[in-house]
Tab-separated table of N, CA and C in Angstrom:
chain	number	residue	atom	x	y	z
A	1	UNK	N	0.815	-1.199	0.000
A	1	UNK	CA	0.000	0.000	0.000
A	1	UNK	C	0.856	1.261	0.000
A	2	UNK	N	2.116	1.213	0.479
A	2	UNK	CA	3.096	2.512	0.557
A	2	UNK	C	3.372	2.377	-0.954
A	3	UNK	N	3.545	1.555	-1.480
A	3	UNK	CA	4.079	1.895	-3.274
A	3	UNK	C	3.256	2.435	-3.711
A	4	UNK	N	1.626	1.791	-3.638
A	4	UNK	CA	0.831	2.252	-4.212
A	4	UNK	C	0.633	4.072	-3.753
A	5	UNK	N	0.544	4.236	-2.685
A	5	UNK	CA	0.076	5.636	-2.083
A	5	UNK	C	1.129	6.510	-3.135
A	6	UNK	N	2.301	5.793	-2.777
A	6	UNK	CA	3.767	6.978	-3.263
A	6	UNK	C	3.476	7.149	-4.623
A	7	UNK	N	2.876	5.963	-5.340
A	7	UNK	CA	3.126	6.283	-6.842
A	7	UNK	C	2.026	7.265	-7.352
A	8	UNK	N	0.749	7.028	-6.156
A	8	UNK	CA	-0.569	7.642	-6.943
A	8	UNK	C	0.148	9.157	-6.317
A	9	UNK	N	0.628	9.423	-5.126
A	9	UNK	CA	1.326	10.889	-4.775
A	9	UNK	C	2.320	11.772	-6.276
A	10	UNK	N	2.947	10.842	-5.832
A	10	UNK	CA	3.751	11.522	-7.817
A	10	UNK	C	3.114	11.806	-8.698
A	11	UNK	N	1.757	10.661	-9.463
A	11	UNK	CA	1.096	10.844	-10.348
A	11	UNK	C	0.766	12.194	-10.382
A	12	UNK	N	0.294	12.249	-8.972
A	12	UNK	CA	-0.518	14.227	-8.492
A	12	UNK	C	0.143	15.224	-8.772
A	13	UNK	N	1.634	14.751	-8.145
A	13	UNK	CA	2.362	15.970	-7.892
A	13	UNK	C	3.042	16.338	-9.933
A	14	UNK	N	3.236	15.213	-10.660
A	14	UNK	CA	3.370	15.823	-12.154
A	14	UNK	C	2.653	16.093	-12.840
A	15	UNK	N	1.626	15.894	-12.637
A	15	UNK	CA	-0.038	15.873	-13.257
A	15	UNK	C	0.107	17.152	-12.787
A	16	UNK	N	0.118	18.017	-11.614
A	16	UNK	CA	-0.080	19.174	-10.743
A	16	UNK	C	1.124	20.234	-11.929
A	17	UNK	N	1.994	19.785	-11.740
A	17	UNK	CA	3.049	20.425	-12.418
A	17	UNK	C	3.477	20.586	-13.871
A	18	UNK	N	2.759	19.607	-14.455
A	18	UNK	CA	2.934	19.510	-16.056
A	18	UNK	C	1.459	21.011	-16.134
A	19	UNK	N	0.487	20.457	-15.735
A	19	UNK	CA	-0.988	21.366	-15.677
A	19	UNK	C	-0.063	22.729	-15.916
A	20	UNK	N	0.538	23.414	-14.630
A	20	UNK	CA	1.191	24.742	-14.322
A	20	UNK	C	2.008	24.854	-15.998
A	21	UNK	N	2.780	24.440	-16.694
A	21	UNK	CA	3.694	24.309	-17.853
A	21	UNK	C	3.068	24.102	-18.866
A	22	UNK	N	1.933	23.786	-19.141
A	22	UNK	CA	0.830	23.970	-20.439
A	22	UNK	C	0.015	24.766	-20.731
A	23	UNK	N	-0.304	24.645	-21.749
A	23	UNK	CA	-1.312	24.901	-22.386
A	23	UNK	C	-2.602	24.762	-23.466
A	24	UNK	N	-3.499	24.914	-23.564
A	24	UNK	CA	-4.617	24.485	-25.037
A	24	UNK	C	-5.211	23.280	-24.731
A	25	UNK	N	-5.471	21.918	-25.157
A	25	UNK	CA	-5.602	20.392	-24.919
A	25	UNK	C	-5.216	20.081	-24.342
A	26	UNK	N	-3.483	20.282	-23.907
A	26	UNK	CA	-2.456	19.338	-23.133
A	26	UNK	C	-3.128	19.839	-21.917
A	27	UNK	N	-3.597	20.912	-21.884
A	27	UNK	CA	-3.478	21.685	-20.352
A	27	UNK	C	-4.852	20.678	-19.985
A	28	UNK	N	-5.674	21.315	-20.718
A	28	UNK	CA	-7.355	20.502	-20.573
A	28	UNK	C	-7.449	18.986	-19.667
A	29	UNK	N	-6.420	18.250	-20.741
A	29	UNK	CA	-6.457	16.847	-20.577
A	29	UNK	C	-5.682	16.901	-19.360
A	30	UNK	N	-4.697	17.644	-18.838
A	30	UNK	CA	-4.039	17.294	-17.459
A	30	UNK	C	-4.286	18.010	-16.361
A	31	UNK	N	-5.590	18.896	-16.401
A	31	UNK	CA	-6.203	19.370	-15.160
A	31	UNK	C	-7.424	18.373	-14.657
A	32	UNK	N	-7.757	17.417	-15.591
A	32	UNK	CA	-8.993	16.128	-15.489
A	32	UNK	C	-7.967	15.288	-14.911
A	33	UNK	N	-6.642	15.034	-15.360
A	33	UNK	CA	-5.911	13.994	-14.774
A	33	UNK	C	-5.182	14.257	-13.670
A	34	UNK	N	-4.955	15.458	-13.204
A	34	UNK	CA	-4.312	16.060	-11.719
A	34	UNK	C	-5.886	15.855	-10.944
A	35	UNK	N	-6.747	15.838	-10.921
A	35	UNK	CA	-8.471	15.844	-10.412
A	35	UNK	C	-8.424	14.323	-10.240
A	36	UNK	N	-8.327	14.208	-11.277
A	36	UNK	CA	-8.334	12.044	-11.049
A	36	UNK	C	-7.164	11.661	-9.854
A	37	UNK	N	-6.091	12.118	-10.290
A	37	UNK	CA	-4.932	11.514	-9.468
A	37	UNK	C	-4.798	11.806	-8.194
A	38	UNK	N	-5.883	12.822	-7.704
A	38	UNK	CA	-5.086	13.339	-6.597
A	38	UNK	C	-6.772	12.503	-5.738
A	39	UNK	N	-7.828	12.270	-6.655
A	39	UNK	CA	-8.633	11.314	-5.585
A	39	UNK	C	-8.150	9.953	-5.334
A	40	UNK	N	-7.187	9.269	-6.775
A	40	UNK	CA	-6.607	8.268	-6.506
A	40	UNK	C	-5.870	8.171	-5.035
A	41	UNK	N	-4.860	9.660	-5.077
A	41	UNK	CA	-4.027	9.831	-4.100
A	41	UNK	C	-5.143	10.056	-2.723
A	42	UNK	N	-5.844	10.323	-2.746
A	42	UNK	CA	-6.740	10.685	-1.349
A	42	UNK	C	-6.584	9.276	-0.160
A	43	UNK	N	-7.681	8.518	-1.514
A	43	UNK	CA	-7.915	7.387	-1.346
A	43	UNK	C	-7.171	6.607	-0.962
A	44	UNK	N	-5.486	6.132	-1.630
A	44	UNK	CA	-4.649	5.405	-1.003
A	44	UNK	C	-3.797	6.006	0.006
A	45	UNK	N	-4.144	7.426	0.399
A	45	UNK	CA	-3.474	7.880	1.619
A	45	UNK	C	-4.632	7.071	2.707
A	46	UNK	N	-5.748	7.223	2.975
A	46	UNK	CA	-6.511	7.051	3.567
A	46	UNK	C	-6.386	5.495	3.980
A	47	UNK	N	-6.206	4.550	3.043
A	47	UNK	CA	-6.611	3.316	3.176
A	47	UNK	C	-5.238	3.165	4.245
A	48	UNK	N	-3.773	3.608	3.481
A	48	UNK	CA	-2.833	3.089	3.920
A	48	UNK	C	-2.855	3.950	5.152
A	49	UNK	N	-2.977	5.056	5.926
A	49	UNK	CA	-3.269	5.429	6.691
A	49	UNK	C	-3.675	4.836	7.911
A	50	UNK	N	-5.216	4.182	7.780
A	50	UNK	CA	-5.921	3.692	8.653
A	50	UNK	C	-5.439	1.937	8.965
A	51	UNK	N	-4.500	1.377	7.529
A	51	UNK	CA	-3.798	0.030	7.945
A	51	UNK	C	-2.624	0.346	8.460
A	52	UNK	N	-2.267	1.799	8.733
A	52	UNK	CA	-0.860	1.414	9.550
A	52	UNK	C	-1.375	2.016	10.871
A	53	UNK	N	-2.156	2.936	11.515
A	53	UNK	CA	-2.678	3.132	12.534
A	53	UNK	C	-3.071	1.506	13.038
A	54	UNK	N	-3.834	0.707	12.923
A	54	UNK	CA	-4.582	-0.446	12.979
A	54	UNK	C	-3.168	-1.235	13.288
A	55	UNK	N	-2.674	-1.657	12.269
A	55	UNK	CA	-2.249	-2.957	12.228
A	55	UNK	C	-0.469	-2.891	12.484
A	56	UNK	N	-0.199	-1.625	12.572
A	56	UNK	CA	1.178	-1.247	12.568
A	56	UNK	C	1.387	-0.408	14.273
A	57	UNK	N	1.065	-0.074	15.024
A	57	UNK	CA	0.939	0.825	15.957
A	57	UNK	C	2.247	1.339	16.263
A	58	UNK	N	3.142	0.590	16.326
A	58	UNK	CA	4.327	0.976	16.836
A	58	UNK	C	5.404	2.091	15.684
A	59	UNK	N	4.769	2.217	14.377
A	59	UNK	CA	4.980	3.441	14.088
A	59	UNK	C	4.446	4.584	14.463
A	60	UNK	N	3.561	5.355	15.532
A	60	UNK	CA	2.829	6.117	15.612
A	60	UNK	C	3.320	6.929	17.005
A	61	UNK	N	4.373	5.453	17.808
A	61	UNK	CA	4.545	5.726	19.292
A	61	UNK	C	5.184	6.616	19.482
A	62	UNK	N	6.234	7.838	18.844
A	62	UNK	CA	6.963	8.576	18.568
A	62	UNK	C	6.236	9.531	18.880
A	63	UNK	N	5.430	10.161	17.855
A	63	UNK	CA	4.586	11.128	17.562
A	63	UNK	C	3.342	11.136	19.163
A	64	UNK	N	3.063	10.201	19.735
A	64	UNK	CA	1.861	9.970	20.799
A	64	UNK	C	3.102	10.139	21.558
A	65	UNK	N	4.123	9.836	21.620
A	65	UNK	CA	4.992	10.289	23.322
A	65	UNK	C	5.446	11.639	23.067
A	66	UNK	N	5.387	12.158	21.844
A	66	UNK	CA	5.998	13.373	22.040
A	66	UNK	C	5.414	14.194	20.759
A	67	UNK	N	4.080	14.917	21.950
A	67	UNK	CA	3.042	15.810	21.235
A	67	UNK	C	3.412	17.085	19.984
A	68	UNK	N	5.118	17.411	20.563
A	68	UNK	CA	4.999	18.565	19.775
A	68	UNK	C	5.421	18.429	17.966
A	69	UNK	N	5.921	16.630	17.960
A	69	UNK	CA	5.989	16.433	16.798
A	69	UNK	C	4.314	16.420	16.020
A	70	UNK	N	3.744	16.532	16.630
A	70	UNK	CA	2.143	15.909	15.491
A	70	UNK	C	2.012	17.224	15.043
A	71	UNK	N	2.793	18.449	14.689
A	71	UNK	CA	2.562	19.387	13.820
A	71	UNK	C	2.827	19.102	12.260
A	72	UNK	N	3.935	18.152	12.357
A	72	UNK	CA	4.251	17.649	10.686
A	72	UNK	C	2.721	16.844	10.173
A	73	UNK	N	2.062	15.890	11.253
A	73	UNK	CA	1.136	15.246	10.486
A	73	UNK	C	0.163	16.297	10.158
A	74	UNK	N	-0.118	17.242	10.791
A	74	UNK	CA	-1.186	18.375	10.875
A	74	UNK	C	-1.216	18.949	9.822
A	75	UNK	N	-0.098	19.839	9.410
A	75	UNK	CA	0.120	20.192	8.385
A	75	UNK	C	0.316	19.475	7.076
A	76	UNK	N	0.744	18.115	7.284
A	76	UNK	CA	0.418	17.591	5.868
A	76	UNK	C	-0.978	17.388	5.642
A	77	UNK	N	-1.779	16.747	6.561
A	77	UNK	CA	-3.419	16.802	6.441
A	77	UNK	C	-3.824	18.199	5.645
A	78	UNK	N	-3.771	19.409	6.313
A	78	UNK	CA	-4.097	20.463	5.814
A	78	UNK	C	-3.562	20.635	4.400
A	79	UNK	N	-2.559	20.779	3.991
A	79	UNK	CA	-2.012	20.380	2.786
A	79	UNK	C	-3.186	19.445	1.607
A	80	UNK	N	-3.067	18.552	2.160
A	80	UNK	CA	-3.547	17.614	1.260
A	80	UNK	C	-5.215	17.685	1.236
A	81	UNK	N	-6.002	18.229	2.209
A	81	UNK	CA	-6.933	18.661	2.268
A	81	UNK	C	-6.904	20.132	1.168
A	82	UNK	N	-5.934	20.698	1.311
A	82	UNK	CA	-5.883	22.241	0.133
A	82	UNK	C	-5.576	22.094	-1.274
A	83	UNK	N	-5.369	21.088	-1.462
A	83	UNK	CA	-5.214	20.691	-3.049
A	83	UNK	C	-6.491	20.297	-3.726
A	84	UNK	N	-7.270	19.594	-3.747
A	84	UNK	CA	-8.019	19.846	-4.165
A	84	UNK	C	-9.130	21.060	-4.534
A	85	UNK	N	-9.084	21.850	-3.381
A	85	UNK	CA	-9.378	23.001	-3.026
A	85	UNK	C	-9.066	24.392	-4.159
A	86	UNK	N	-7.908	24.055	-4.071
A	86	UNK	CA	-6.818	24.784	-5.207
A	86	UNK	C	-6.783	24.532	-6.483
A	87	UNK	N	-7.232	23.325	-7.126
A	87	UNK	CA	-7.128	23.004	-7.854
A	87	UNK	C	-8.498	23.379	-9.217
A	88	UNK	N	-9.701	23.141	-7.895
A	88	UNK	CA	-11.126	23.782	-8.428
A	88	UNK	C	-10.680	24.893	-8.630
A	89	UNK	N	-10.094	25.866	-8.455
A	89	UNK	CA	-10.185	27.350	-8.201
A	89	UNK	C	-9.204	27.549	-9.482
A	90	UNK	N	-8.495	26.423	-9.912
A	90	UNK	CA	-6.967	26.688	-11.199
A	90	UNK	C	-6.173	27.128	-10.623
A	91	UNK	N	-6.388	27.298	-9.605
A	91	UNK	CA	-4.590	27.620	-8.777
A	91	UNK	C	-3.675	26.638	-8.710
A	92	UNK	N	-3.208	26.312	-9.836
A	92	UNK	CA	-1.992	24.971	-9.681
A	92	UNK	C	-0.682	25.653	-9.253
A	93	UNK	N	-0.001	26.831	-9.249
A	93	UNK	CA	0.823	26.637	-8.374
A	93	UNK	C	0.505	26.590	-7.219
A	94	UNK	N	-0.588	27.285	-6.440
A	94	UNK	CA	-0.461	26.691	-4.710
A	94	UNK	C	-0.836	25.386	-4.409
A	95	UNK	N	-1.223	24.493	-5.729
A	95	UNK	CA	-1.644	23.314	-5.586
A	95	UNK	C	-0.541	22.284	-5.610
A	96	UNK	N	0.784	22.698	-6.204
A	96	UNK	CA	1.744	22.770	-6.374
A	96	UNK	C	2.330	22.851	-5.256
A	97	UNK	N	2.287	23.871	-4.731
A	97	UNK	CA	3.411	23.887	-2.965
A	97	UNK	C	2.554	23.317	-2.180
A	98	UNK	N	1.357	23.275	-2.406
A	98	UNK	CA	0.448	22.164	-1.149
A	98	UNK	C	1.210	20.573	-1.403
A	99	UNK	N	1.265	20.193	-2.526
A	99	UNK	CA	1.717	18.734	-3.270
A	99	UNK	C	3.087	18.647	-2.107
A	100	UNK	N	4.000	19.748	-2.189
A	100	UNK	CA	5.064	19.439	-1.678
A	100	UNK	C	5.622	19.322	-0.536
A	101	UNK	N	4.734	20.373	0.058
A	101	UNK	CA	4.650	20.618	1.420
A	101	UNK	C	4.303	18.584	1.789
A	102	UNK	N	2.983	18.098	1.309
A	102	UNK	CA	2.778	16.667	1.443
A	102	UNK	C	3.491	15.772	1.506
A	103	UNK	N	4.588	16.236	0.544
A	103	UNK	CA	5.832	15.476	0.184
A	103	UNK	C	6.724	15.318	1.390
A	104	UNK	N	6.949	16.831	1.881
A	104	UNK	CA	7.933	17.004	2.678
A	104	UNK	C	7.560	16.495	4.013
A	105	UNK	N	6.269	16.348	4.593
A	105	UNK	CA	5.839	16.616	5.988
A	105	UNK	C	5.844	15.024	6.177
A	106	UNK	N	5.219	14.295	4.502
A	106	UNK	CA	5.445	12.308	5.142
A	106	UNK	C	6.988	12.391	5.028
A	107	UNK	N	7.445	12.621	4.761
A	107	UNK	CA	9.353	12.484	4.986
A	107	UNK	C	9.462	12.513	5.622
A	108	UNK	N	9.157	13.996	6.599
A	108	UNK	CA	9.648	14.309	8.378
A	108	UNK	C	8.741	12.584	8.958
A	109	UNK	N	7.619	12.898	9.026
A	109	UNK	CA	6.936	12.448	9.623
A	109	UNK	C	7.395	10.558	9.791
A	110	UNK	N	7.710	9.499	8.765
A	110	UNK	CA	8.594	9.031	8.536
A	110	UNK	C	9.823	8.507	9.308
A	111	UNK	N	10.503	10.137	9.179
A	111	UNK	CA	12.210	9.629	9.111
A	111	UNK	C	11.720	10.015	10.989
A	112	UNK	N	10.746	11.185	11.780
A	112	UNK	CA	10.799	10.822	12.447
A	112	UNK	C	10.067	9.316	13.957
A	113	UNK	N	9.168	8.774	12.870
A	113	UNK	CA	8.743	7.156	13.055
A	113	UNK	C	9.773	6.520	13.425
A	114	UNK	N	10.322	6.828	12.639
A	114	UNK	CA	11.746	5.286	12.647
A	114	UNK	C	12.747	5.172	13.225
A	115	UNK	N	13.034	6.221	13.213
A	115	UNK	CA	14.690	6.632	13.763
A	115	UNK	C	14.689	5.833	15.253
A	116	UNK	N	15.427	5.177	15.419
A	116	UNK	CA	17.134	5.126	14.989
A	116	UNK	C	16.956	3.449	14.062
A	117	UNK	N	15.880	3.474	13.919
A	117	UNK	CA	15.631	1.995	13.018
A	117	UNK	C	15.587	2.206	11.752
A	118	UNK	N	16.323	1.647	11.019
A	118	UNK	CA	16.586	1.636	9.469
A	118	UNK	C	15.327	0.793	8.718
A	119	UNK	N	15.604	-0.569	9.546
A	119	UNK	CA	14.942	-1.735	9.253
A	119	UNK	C	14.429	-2.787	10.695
A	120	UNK	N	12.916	-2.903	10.636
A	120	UNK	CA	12.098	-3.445	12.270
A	120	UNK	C	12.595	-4.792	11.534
A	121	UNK	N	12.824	-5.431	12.944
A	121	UNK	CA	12.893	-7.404	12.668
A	121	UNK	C	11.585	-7.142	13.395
A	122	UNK	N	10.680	-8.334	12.556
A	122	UNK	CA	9.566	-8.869	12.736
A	122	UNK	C	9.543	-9.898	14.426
A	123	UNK	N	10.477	-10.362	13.831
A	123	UNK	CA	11.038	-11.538	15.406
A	123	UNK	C	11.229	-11.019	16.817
A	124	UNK	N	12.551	-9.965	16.655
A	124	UNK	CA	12.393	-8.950	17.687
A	124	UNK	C	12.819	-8.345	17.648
A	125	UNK	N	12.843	-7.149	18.298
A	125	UNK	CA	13.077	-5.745	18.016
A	125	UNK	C	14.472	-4.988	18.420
A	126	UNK	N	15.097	-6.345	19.402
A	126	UNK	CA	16.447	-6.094	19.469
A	126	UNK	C	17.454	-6.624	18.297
A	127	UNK	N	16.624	-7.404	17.487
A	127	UNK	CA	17.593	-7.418	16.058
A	127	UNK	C	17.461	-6.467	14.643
A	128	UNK	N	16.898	-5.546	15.080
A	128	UNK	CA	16.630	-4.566	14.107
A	128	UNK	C	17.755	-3.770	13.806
A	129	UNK	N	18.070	-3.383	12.616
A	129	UNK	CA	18.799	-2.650	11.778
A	129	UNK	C	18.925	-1.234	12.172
A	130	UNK	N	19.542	-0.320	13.102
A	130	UNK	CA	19.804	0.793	13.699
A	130	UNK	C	20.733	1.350	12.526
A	131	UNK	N	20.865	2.578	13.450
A	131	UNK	CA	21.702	3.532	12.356
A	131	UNK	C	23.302	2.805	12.554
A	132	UNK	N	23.256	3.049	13.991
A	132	UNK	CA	24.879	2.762	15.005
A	132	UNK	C	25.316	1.195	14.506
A	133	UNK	N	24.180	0.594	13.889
A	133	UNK	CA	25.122	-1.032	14.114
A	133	UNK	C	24.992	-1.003	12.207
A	134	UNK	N	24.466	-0.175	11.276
A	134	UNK	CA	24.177	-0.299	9.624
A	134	UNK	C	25.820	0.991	9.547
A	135	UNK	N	26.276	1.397	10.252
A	135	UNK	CA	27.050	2.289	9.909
A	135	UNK	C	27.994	1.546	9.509
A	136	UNK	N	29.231	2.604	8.931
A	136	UNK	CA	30.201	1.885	8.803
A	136	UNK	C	31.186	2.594	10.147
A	137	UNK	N	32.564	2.057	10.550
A	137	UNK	CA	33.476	2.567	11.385
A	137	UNK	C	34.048	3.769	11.110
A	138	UNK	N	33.999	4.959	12.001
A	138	UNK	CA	34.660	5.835	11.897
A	138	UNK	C	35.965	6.435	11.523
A	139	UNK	N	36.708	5.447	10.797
A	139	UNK	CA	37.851	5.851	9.925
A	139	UNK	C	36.999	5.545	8.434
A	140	UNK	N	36.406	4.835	8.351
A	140	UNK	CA	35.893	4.486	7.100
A	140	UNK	C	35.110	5.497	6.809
A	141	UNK	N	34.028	6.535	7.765
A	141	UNK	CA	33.552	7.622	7.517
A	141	UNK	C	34.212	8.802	7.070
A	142	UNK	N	35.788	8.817	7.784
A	142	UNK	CA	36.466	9.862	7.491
A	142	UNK	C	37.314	10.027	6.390
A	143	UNK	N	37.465	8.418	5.789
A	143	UNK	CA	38.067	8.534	4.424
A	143	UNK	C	36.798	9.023	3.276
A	144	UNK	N	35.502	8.528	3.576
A	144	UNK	CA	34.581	8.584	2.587
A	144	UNK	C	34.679	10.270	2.878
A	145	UNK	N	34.496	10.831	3.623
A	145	UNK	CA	34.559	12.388	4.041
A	145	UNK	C	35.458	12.839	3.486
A	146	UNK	N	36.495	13.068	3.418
A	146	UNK	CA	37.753	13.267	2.355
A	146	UNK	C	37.856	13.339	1.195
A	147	UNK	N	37.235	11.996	0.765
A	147	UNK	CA	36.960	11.673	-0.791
A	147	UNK	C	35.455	12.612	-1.000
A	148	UNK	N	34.940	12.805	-0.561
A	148	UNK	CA	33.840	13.602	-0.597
A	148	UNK	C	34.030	14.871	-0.890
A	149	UNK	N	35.046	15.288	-0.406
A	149	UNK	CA	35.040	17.214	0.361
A	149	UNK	C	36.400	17.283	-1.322
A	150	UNK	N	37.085	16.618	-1.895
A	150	UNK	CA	37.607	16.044	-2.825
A	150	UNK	C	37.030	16.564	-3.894
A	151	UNK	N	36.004	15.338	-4.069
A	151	UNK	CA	35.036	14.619	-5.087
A	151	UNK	C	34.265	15.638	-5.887
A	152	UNK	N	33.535	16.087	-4.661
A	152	UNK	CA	32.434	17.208	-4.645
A	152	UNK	C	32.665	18.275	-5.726
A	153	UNK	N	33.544	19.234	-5.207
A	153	UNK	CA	34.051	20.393	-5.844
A	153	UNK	C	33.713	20.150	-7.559
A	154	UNK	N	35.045	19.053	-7.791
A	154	UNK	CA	35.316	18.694	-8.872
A	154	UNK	C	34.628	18.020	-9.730
């Protein structure tokens, strides 16, 4: 259900953005298909939503022990509630920074679920994939850092 949600999210967000960059037919045909995609997208936010509340809980425990993060979910709700909104009206660019804002707030929201877990073991939770034990050793960071600060420039 996360592939599905992510892919129908993109569909929105280029559908949203091609719309803004056209014009004549092309435009026509991709303000019906940013309208389609983004109920697609409603819909598989919703479903996958209510199966990871349900059946997942222990992503959520983050956010319920520590109230002042549930502003990222807030604001993506609102977000994603304003796109459509925006969209009736032909405002595709704010339909546009609503899309992204969406983008950005399941990222936070997400990276802060998980952390310091990369990857949950099903079995138990003391064999799960952390940042500290997926790292590599701190000389090995500082050569990649080097080669980086290097690399980069050039």
């Amino acid at each position: 259900m996360v592939a599905v949600t992510t892919l129908a999210l993109f569909m929105m967000h280029g559908a949203i953005y091609l719309a803004m960059k056209t014009e004549n037919r092309l435009y026509t045909k991709l303000t019906i298909l940013a309208k389609n995609f983004t109920v697609f997208f409603v819909f598989s936010f919703v479903i996958t939503t209510v199966y990871t509340l349900l059946y997942i809980p222990h992503l959520s425990d983050t956010i319920r022990s520590n109230p002042q993060f549930f502003i990222f979910p807030l604001v993506m709700m609102l977000a994603i509630a304003n796109i459509p909104r925006l969209l009736n009206k032909g405002k595709y660019r704010y339909a546009f920074v609503s899309s992204s804002i969406t983008i950005a707030c399941l990222l936070i929201t997400v990276a802060i679920e998980v952390f310091p877990n990369l990857l949950y073991a099903s079995n138990d939770p003391v064999n799960s994939i952390t940042i500290s034990n997926a790292a590599s050793s701190p000389k090995t960071m500082k050569i990649l850092l080097t080669i980086a600060l290097i690399g980069t420039p050039l």
